[in-house]
C-alpha cells in the first residue's frame, strides 16, 4: 500500500465483504482521518440490497472445511456468533446452533479434471473439525461419525438414501443472514464515519495507471485515493476478472409447513449432501428452506465498461457471466431440473413424508462470486495502482462476518499471512476459461470438492427446457 493512511477510501459494494471492511476501517487508529464512502445500488435505499448473496433467511455457520486454514478461521468467527447478548451478533435469534450433518455418496476421492469429490471433502472436514474441537476442549461427543446410511437415517429420522458416510457436528449452526447484515449496517452507520451512497456504479475511472474512483449511472463521479471493489457477483462487470472470478446462480426454495411439522423440523440439524449439493435448514416460523450448493448456473452476457488488465489495453465489450435478479426481470419459476432436484432433496433429507409435493412459497437464485479453487480474491490489482479487490466469496463468505473486514485490511496492508497468500491474485493456467470459445461460454469450475453436480448449466438454456409430459 503506497500510503498506509489514505485520505479517502471508496468501497463499491455493501455485502459482507464491503460492509465488514468499512466497519474494520472505523476501528483502526491509522484510518482515523480517512474518509470512508460505501456505494451500492440498493433500489430501496436499504443497505445491503436484498438481492445480494449476503441477505437471506439463513446461512450455514460452520467450521466444517476440508482446508484446515478455513476451519481455523471459521472456528474463530464462531466464537463471536455464539455471543448471545441482545447487542451481540448472535443475539436476538441471529444465530442458532442447530448442528450440521455433513454427508456424501461414496465415490472416488477425485473426479474428472482434478475436481475433488464430495466424500473427499466430508472426510477431510471431519478430520479438521475433530482437531479443532480437541484443541478447544470441546466434549468428544460434539462430533459423531455416522458411518453408514443406516446411521444417517437413525440420526435424521429418515428412511431414505441420505448419504453413505457422514458425521454430525453439534458445534455448527445457521444465522439469519438478513438480520446479521442489518446488525452490521447499524454498527457501521452508528460510527458516523461512513457515508453511504445509493447509486449504480457504471465503471471505474482512471488517470494514467491509477484508478481514481467510480462513475455512476447518473453521470456523477466519486473519487478516492483507494478504490476497494467488493461487488460480489457483480464485480466482473467492473473489472476484467475472466478465468479468475465468475458469477454463478444457485437455487433455493421455501415451502410452507404446519405448526406440528415445524415442531419436528425446527429440532433437526442442517443436512448437507456434498455429492448432490442438496441441503435443508431447520424451519423458521412456518417455512422450510431447501437449496443446492452446486456449480451453479452461468448467465453469459456482454459488459461494456470493465476495466482491462492493464493501462496498456483498451476497454472493450467482453462476455462474462452476469447475475440475474428480480431487478433484471422476475423469472417467476425455477428451471425444471432444479425444481425436480430440490423436491428430491425434500424427499430424501426430511423426516416428514410428502413435503416434496407441496407448492413453492418462494424461490430465488443466489449469486455466488466463484473462483476455481474456492479461495477468495483479496489483493491489490497487479495492473493498476489504487485498486484493491475483495471478492470471490465462492458461496462461503458470510460465516466470517465477525472478522472478515479485519482480514481484508490485513491483506491490504501486506500483513495477510497465510490468508494473504491464499487469497492473492493468481496467474491463469487456462486462458480459455471464462471466455467464449467457438460461440460457447467456457465457465470456470470450482474444484474444492464442496460442489454438487451438475456443472456447466446455462440459465437461459435451462429455463427454455420444457418439462416432459406425464405418460
Short mmCIF file of C-alpha atoms in Angstrom, two decimals, residues 19-366:
data_model
loop_
_atom_site.label_atom_id
_atom_site.label_comp_id
_atom_site.label_asym_id
_atom_site.label_seq_id
_atom_site.Cartn_x
_atom_site.Cartn_y
_atom_site.Cartn_z
CA UNK A 19 -19.61 -3.63 4.88
CA UNK A 20 -17.32 -5.61 7.19
CA UNK A 21 -14.31 -3.82 5.71
CA UNK A 22 -15.95 -0.44 6.31
CA UNK A 23 -16.55 -1.47 9.92
CA UNK A 24 -12.93 -2.59 10.34
CA UNK A 25 -11.68 0.72 8.93
CA UNK A 26 -13.62 2.67 11.57
CA UNK A 27 -11.92 0.71 14.36
CA UNK A 28 -8.29 1.09 13.28
CA UNK A 29 -6.44 4.17 14.55
CA UNK A 30 -4.33 4.52 11.41
CA UNK A 31 -7.52 5.22 9.42
CA UNK A 32 -8.93 7.69 11.96
CA UNK A 33 -8.59 10.58 9.49
CA UNK A 34 -9.63 8.58 6.41
CA UNK A 35 -12.88 9.49 4.68
CA UNK A 36 -14.87 6.29 4.03
CA UNK A 37 -17.63 6.00 1.42
CA UNK A 38 -19.70 2.93 0.57
CA UNK A 39 -21.65 2.95 -2.69
CA UNK A 40 -24.19 0.34 -3.76
CA UNK A 41 -27.27 0.14 -5.97
CA UNK A 42 -29.92 -0.79 -3.43
CA UNK A 43 -33.06 0.32 -5.35
CA UNK A 44 -34.85 0.68 -1.98
CA UNK A 45 -32.25 2.65 -0.04
CA UNK A 46 -31.63 -0.34 2.23
CA UNK A 47 -28.00 -1.40 2.63
CA UNK A 48 -27.12 -4.02 1.56
CA UNK A 49 -29.59 -4.67 -1.28
CA UNK A 50 -31.94 -7.59 -0.79
CA UNK A 51 -30.70 -9.45 -3.87
CA UNK A 52 -27.07 -9.70 -2.77
CA UNK A 53 -25.75 -13.07 -1.58
CA UNK A 54 -25.32 -11.78 1.98
CA UNK A 55 -29.06 -11.35 2.54
CA UNK A 56 -31.35 -14.32 3.12
CA UNK A 57 -33.26 -16.08 5.88
CA UNK A 58 -30.31 -18.35 6.64
CA UNK A 59 -26.64 -19.03 6.01
CA UNK A 60 -24.77 -22.02 7.40
CA UNK A 61 -22.22 -21.17 10.11
CA UNK A 62 -19.69 -23.98 10.19
CA UNK A 63 -16.04 -24.75 10.72
CA UNK A 64 -16.56 -27.83 8.55
CA UNK A 65 -13.94 -27.36 5.83
CA UNK A 66 -11.59 -29.70 4.01
CA UNK A 67 -9.00 -26.91 4.19
CA UNK A 68 -7.64 -26.55 7.76
CA UNK A 69 -6.95 -22.83 7.28
CA UNK A 70 -10.65 -22.14 6.74
CA UNK A 71 -11.56 -24.47 9.62
CA UNK A 72 -9.36 -22.43 11.95
CA UNK A 73 -10.71 -19.10 10.69
CA UNK A 74 -14.34 -20.23 10.86
CA UNK A 75 -13.88 -21.56 14.40
CA UNK A 76 -12.54 -18.15 15.40
CA UNK A 77 -15.55 -16.44 13.82
CA UNK A 78 -17.94 -18.83 15.58
CA UNK A 79 -16.73 -17.62 18.97
CA UNK A 80 -18.33 -14.28 18.07
CA UNK A 81 -21.50 -15.82 16.64
CA UNK A 82 -22.02 -17.70 19.91
CA UNK A 83 -22.28 -14.50 21.94
CA UNK A 84 -26.00 -14.20 22.64
CA UNK A 85 -26.49 -10.81 24.29
CA UNK A 86 -29.10 -8.57 22.66
CA UNK A 87 -26.38 -6.32 21.25
CA UNK A 88 -24.12 -9.20 20.23
CA UNK A 89 -24.00 -10.51 16.68
CA UNK A 90 -25.51 -13.86 17.67
CA UNK A 91 -28.25 -12.41 19.87
CA UNK A 92 -31.99 -11.96 19.27
CA UNK A 93 -32.22 -15.04 17.06
CA UNK A 94 -29.46 -14.04 14.66
CA UNK A 95 -27.55 -17.28 15.36
CA UNK A 96 -28.86 -20.77 16.14
CA UNK A 97 -26.57 -23.72 16.90
CA UNK A 98 -28.71 -26.49 15.47
CA UNK A 99 -25.88 -28.81 14.44
CA UNK A 100 -24.91 -29.90 10.93
CA UNK A 101 -24.96 -33.33 9.32
CA UNK A 102 -22.40 -33.35 6.52
CA UNK A 103 -22.57 -36.34 4.21
CA UNK A 104 -21.90 -37.58 0.67
CA UNK A 105 -22.28 -40.62 -1.52
CA UNK A 106 -19.37 -43.00 -1.85
CA UNK A 107 -17.30 -42.25 -4.93
CA UNK A 108 -13.72 -41.70 -5.92
CA UNK A 109 -11.92 -39.08 -3.87
CA UNK A 110 -11.19 -37.18 -7.07
CA UNK A 111 -13.48 -36.75 -10.06
CA UNK A 112 -12.58 -35.91 -13.66
CA UNK A 113 -10.36 -32.92 -14.42
CA UNK A 114 -8.90 -32.83 -10.91
CA UNK A 115 -12.17 -31.93 -9.19
CA UNK A 116 -12.22 -33.26 -5.64
CA UNK A 117 -15.27 -35.29 -4.68
CA UNK A 118 -17.88 -34.61 -2.04
CA UNK A 119 -16.74 -37.61 0.01
CA UNK A 120 -13.18 -36.31 -0.03
CA UNK A 121 -14.43 -33.01 1.35
CA UNK A 122 -16.60 -34.63 4.04
CA UNK A 123 -13.84 -36.86 5.41
CA UNK A 124 -11.20 -34.11 5.40
CA UNK A 125 -13.68 -31.77 7.04
CA UNK A 126 -14.38 -34.30 9.79
CA UNK A 127 -10.65 -34.67 10.47
CA UNK A 128 -10.16 -30.91 10.70
CA UNK A 129 -13.19 -30.32 12.92
CA UNK A 130 -12.16 -33.05 15.35
CA UNK A 131 -8.71 -31.49 15.69
CA UNK A 132 -10.10 -28.02 16.36
CA UNK A 133 -12.68 -29.36 18.83
CA UNK A 134 -9.94 -31.19 20.73
CA UNK A 135 -7.77 -28.08 20.71
CA UNK A 136 -10.62 -26.00 22.12
CA UNK A 137 -11.51 -28.54 24.81
CA UNK A 138 -14.93 -29.40 23.39
CA UNK A 139 -16.56 -32.66 24.59
CA UNK A 140 -15.75 -35.59 22.32
CA UNK A 141 -19.43 -36.36 21.68
CA UNK A 142 -20.00 -32.99 19.99
CA UNK A 143 -18.83 -34.56 16.72
CA UNK A 144 -20.24 -38.01 15.96
CA UNK A 145 -19.38 -40.22 13.00
CA UNK A 146 -22.40 -41.51 11.07
CA UNK A 147 -20.62 -44.28 9.22
CA UNK A 148 -23.45 -45.73 7.14
CA UNK A 149 -26.76 -44.90 5.52
CA UNK A 150 -28.47 -46.59 8.46
CA UNK A 151 -26.63 -44.39 10.97
CA UNK A 152 -27.53 -41.27 8.99
CA UNK A 153 -31.19 -42.28 8.86
CA UNK A 154 -31.22 -43.02 12.58
CA UNK A 155 -29.84 -39.56 13.33
CA UNK A 156 -32.23 -37.74 11.00
CA UNK A 157 -35.37 -39.82 11.44
CA UNK A 158 -35.40 -40.64 7.73
CA UNK A 159 -35.61 -43.94 5.85
CA UNK A 160 -34.02 -42.83 2.58
CA UNK A 161 -30.56 -42.76 0.99
CA UNK A 162 -29.38 -39.50 2.58
CA UNK A 163 -25.72 -40.46 2.11
CA UNK A 164 -23.21 -43.28 2.54
CA UNK A 165 -20.97 -41.76 5.22
CA UNK A 166 -21.05 -38.58 7.23
CA UNK A 167 -20.95 -37.04 10.65
CA UNK A 168 -22.95 -34.78 12.95
CA UNK A 169 -21.17 -31.66 14.15
CA UNK A 170 -23.25 -30.26 17.01
CA UNK A 171 -21.00 -27.18 17.09
CA UNK A 172 -22.24 -25.89 13.73
CA UNK A 173 -25.42 -23.92 13.10
CA UNK A 174 -27.06 -21.25 10.99
CA UNK A 175 -27.51 -17.50 11.04
CA UNK A 176 -30.38 -15.34 9.86
CA UNK A 177 -28.30 -13.60 7.21
CA UNK A 178 -30.64 -10.67 6.67
CA UNK A 179 -30.77 -9.90 10.39
CA UNK A 180 -26.99 -10.27 10.66
CA UNK A 181 -26.37 -7.78 7.86
CA UNK A 182 -28.84 -5.34 9.41
CA UNK A 183 -26.93 -5.66 12.69
CA UNK A 184 -23.67 -4.95 10.87
CA UNK A 185 -25.07 -1.98 8.93
CA UNK A 186 -26.41 -0.44 12.14
CA UNK A 187 -22.98 -0.78 13.78
CA UNK A 188 -21.23 0.82 10.82
CA UNK A 189 -23.77 3.61 10.46
CA UNK A 190 -23.66 4.40 14.19
CA UNK A 191 -19.95 5.27 13.97
CA UNK A 192 -20.79 8.37 11.94
CA UNK A 193 -17.62 7.70 9.95
CA UNK A 194 -19.09 6.14 6.81
CA UNK A 195 -21.03 7.88 4.05
CA UNK A 196 -23.49 5.67 2.18
CA UNK A 197 -24.36 6.44 -1.43
CA UNK A 198 -27.31 4.71 -3.09
CA UNK A 199 -26.31 4.60 -6.76
CA UNK A 200 -25.31 2.22 -9.52
CA UNK A 201 -21.63 2.22 -10.47
CA UNK A 202 -21.26 2.13 -14.25
CA UNK A 203 -17.48 1.92 -14.43
CA UNK A 204 -14.24 2.66 -12.64
CA UNK A 205 -12.48 5.92 -13.53
CA UNK A 206 -8.76 6.17 -14.17
CA UNK A 207 -5.93 8.64 -14.71
CA UNK A 208 -2.87 7.12 -16.29
CA UNK A 209 -2.12 3.89 -14.43
CA UNK A 210 -4.21 4.75 -11.35
CA UNK A 211 -7.84 4.01 -10.55
CA UNK A 212 -9.29 7.24 -9.19
CA UNK A 213 -12.92 6.44 -8.44
CA UNK A 214 -16.23 5.40 -9.94
CA UNK A 215 -18.62 6.88 -12.48
CA UNK A 216 -22.27 6.49 -11.51
CA UNK A 217 -25.25 5.84 -13.76
CA UNK A 218 -26.41 9.46 -13.32
CA UNK A 219 -23.09 10.71 -14.69
CA UNK A 220 -21.67 11.82 -11.34
CA UNK A 221 -18.26 10.61 -10.19
CA UNK A 222 -16.98 9.56 -6.79
CA UNK A 223 -13.23 9.85 -6.24
CA UNK A 224 -10.86 8.41 -3.64
CA UNK A 225 -7.21 7.66 -3.00
CA UNK A 226 -8.05 3.95 -2.75
CA UNK A 227 -10.90 2.18 -4.53
CA UNK A 228 -11.92 -1.14 -2.98
CA UNK A 229 -14.21 -3.22 -5.19
CA UNK A 230 -16.27 -5.66 -3.14
CA UNK A 231 -19.18 -6.06 -5.54
CA UNK A 232 -19.55 -9.83 -5.23
CA UNK A 233 -21.09 -11.45 -8.30
CA UNK A 234 -21.30 -8.03 -9.97
CA UNK A 235 -17.52 -7.48 -9.83
CA UNK A 236 -16.97 -8.94 -13.31
CA UNK A 237 -18.95 -6.07 -14.83
CA UNK A 238 -16.48 -3.56 -13.38
CA UNK A 239 -13.13 -5.37 -13.71
CA UNK A 240 -11.98 -7.95 -16.23
CA UNK A 241 -11.59 -10.99 -13.98
CA UNK A 242 -12.31 -13.63 -16.61
CA UNK A 243 -10.94 -17.01 -15.58
CA UNK A 244 -10.39 -15.79 -12.02
CA UNK A 245 -13.81 -14.83 -10.69
CA UNK A 246 -17.20 -15.66 -12.16
CA UNK A 247 -20.85 -15.17 -11.20
CA UNK A 248 -22.87 -18.35 -10.75
CA UNK A 249 -26.53 -18.68 -9.74
CA UNK A 250 -27.68 -21.19 -7.12
CA UNK A 251 -31.26 -22.27 -6.49
CA UNK A 252 -33.15 -22.17 -3.23
CA UNK A 253 -36.83 -22.54 -2.41
CA UNK A 254 -39.24 -22.44 0.51
CA UNK A 255 -42.34 -24.44 1.34
CA UNK A 256 -44.96 -23.76 3.97
CA UNK A 257 -45.23 -26.17 6.91
CA UNK A 258 -47.76 -26.56 9.72
CA UNK A 259 -47.12 -25.82 13.39
CA UNK A 260 -46.93 -29.54 14.12
CA UNK A 261 -44.43 -30.08 11.31
CA UNK A 262 -42.44 -27.06 12.39
CA UNK A 263 -42.15 -28.51 15.90
CA UNK A 264 -40.39 -31.52 14.36
CA UNK A 265 -38.33 -29.74 11.71
CA UNK A 266 -37.08 -26.97 14.00
CA UNK A 267 -35.28 -29.61 16.08
CA UNK A 268 -33.49 -31.06 13.06
CA UNK A 269 -29.86 -30.29 12.25
CA UNK A 270 -28.91 -28.76 8.93
CA UNK A 271 -28.37 -31.57 6.42
CA UNK A 272 -25.93 -31.08 3.53
CA UNK A 273 -25.01 -33.75 0.99
CA UNK A 274 -21.89 -32.65 -0.88
CA UNK A 275 -22.36 -35.10 -3.75
CA UNK A 276 -25.78 -33.77 -4.73
CA UNK A 277 -25.23 -30.33 -3.20
CA UNK A 278 -28.71 -30.51 -1.68
CA UNK A 279 -29.32 -29.17 1.82
CA UNK A 280 -32.12 -28.19 4.17
CA UNK A 281 -32.07 -25.67 7.01
CA UNK A 282 -34.30 -26.06 10.12
CA UNK A 283 -37.63 -24.34 9.66
CA UNK A 284 -38.27 -20.80 10.81
CA UNK A 285 -41.85 -20.00 11.63
CA UNK A 286 -43.88 -21.87 9.07
CA UNK A 287 -41.23 -22.00 6.33
CA UNK A 288 -38.69 -24.69 5.40
CA UNK A 289 -35.76 -23.91 3.12
CA UNK A 290 -34.21 -26.34 0.65
CA UNK A 291 -31.32 -25.33 -1.57
CA UNK A 292 -28.44 -26.61 -3.70
CA UNK A 293 -24.75 -25.77 -3.30
CA UNK A 294 -23.59 -26.74 -6.79
CA UNK A 295 -21.52 -25.48 -9.68
CA UNK A 296 -24.42 -23.14 -10.34
CA UNK A 297 -25.93 -21.59 -13.43
CA UNK A 298 -23.95 -19.44 -15.82
CA UNK A 299 -25.59 -16.37 -17.35
CA UNK A 300 -23.31 -15.14 -20.16
CA UNK A 301 -23.82 -11.57 -21.30
CA UNK A 302 -21.87 -8.63 -22.64
CA UNK A 303 -20.48 -5.90 -20.39
CA UNK A 304 -19.08 -2.76 -21.99
CA UNK A 305 -17.01 -0.91 -19.41
CA UNK A 306 -14.99 -3.50 -17.48
CA UNK A 307 -11.53 -2.26 -16.54
CA UNK A 308 -8.91 -4.13 -18.62
CA UNK A 309 -5.97 -5.94 -17.08
CA UNK A 310 -3.58 -3.01 -17.54
CA UNK A 311 -3.46 0.63 -18.75
CA UNK A 312 -1.89 -0.65 -21.98
CA UNK A 313 -5.19 -2.23 -23.00
CA UNK A 314 -8.35 -0.50 -24.21
CA UNK A 315 -11.74 -1.10 -22.67
CA UNK A 316 -13.81 -3.25 -24.96
CA UNK A 317 -17.02 -5.27 -24.74
CA UNK A 318 -16.42 -8.66 -23.12
CA UNK A 319 -18.69 -11.60 -22.33
CA UNK A 320 -18.94 -12.61 -18.67
CA UNK A 321 -21.43 -14.47 -16.52
CA UNK A 322 -23.77 -11.84 -15.03
CA UNK A 323 -26.17 -12.07 -12.09
CA UNK A 324 -29.87 -12.05 -12.92
CA UNK A 325 -32.08 -10.96 -10.03
CA UNK A 326 -35.58 -9.54 -9.77
CA UNK A 327 -34.29 -6.09 -10.67
CA UNK A 328 -33.37 -7.54 -14.08
CA UNK A 329 -36.83 -9.02 -14.56
CA UNK A 330 -38.73 -11.54 -12.48
CA UNK A 331 -38.20 -15.10 -13.72
CA UNK A 332 -41.05 -16.45 -11.62
CA UNK A 333 -40.03 -20.11 -11.65
CA UNK A 334 -37.14 -22.48 -11.29
CA UNK A 335 -35.59 -24.33 -14.21
CA UNK A 336 -37.25 -27.75 -14.46
CA UNK A 337 -34.16 -29.72 -13.47
CA UNK A 338 -33.73 -27.57 -10.36
CA UNK A 339 -37.38 -27.95 -9.39
CA UNK A 340 -37.08 -31.73 -9.62
CA UNK A 341 -33.77 -31.81 -7.77
CA UNK A 342 -34.90 -29.61 -4.87
CA UNK A 343 -38.00 -31.75 -4.43
CA UNK A 344 -35.73 -34.78 -4.33
CA UNK A 345 -33.86 -33.03 -1.53
CA UNK A 346 -37.06 -32.57 0.47
CA UNK A 347 -37.93 -36.25 -0.02
CA UNK A 348 -34.50 -37.57 0.99
CA UNK A 349 -33.39 -35.18 3.72
CA UNK A 350 -36.60 -34.57 5.68
CA UNK A 351 -38.19 -36.93 8.24
CA UNK A 352 -41.68 -35.81 7.16
CA UNK A 353 -43.18 -37.56 4.15
CA UNK A 354 -44.82 -35.70 1.28
CA UNK A 355 -43.12 -32.31 1.63
CA UNK A 356 -41.76 -32.67 -1.90
CA UNK A 357 -45.28 -32.45 -3.34
CA UNK A 358 -46.07 -29.02 -1.95
CA UNK A 359 -46.05 -25.82 -4.00
CA UNK A 360 -43.14 -23.46 -3.55
CA UNK A 361 -43.95 -20.47 -1.37
CA UNK A 362 -40.90 -18.60 -2.68
CA UNK A 363 -37.92 -19.32 -4.93
CA UNK A 364 -34.71 -17.47 -5.58
CA UNK A 365 -31.34 -17.57 -7.31
CA UNK A 366 -28.45 -16.71 -5.01
#
